[in-house]
XYZ file of C-alpha atoms in Angstrom:
63
model
C -7.437 11.034 10.220
C -8.132 11.517 5.715
C -7.621 9.431 3.379
C -4.873 11.860 1.482
C -2.994 12.622 4.817
C -2.853 9.214 5.842
C -1.172 9.254 1.882
C 0.813 12.470 2.595
C 2.840 10.294 5.583
C 3.453 6.681 3.810
C 5.524 9.367 1.515
C 6.948 10.665 4.618
C 8.583 7.439 5.763
C 12.478 6.803 4.256
C 12.540 3.863 2.359
C 14.960 1.397 2.956
C 15.014 -0.532 0.211
C 17.892 -0.671 -2.684
C 15.748 1.162 -5.497
C 16.361 -1.108 -8.211
C 15.391 -4.181 -6.418
C 12.090 -1.083 -5.904
C 8.746 -2.908 -7.886
C 6.326 -0.951 -6.187
C 6.665 2.208 -4.496
C 6.310 1.915 -0.040
C 2.993 4.413 0.483
C 1.608 2.064 -2.141
C 2.527 -1.290 0.029
C 1.355 0.214 3.274
C -1.803 1.184 1.608
C -2.742 -2.262 0.400
C -1.447 -3.800 3.347
C -3.412 -1.393 5.717
C -6.794 -2.103 3.986
C -6.542 -5.682 3.190
C -5.994 -6.291 7.262
C -9.411 -3.638 7.553
C -10.920 -6.210 5.521
C -9.622 -8.874 6.775
C -6.633 -10.351 5.611
C -4.780 -11.720 7.959
C -1.608 -13.007 6.526
C 1.059 -12.387 3.428
C -0.781 -14.482 1.586
C -3.759 -13.199 1.659
C -3.156 -8.995 1.964
C -1.327 -10.102 -1.739
C -4.150 -11.445 -3.230
C -6.300 -8.901 -1.825
C -4.182 -6.054 -3.135
C -3.425 -7.796 -7.133
C -7.435 -7.629 -7.261
C -7.655 -4.272 -5.659
C -4.080 -2.115 -6.680
C -6.088 -0.871 -9.759
C -8.511 0.588 -7.884
C -6.544 2.105 -4.963
C -4.526 3.845 -7.940
C -6.392 6.289 -8.967
C -6.764 7.691 -5.139
C -2.853 7.715 -5.620
C -1.382 10.972 -6.473
């Protein structure tokens, strides 16, 4: 599956969160979780650390 197809799949998911509480788009969160997990992060703390370091880089590829 290509990166664009993956982002399209993430974008098609319904976001159940209350819109006024959303800090990050759901597709962005899911991409960070997937990439961080593939990079070896194995808990929420490590995923957050990874995402904070790499989010600006990943945003270059997000629509």
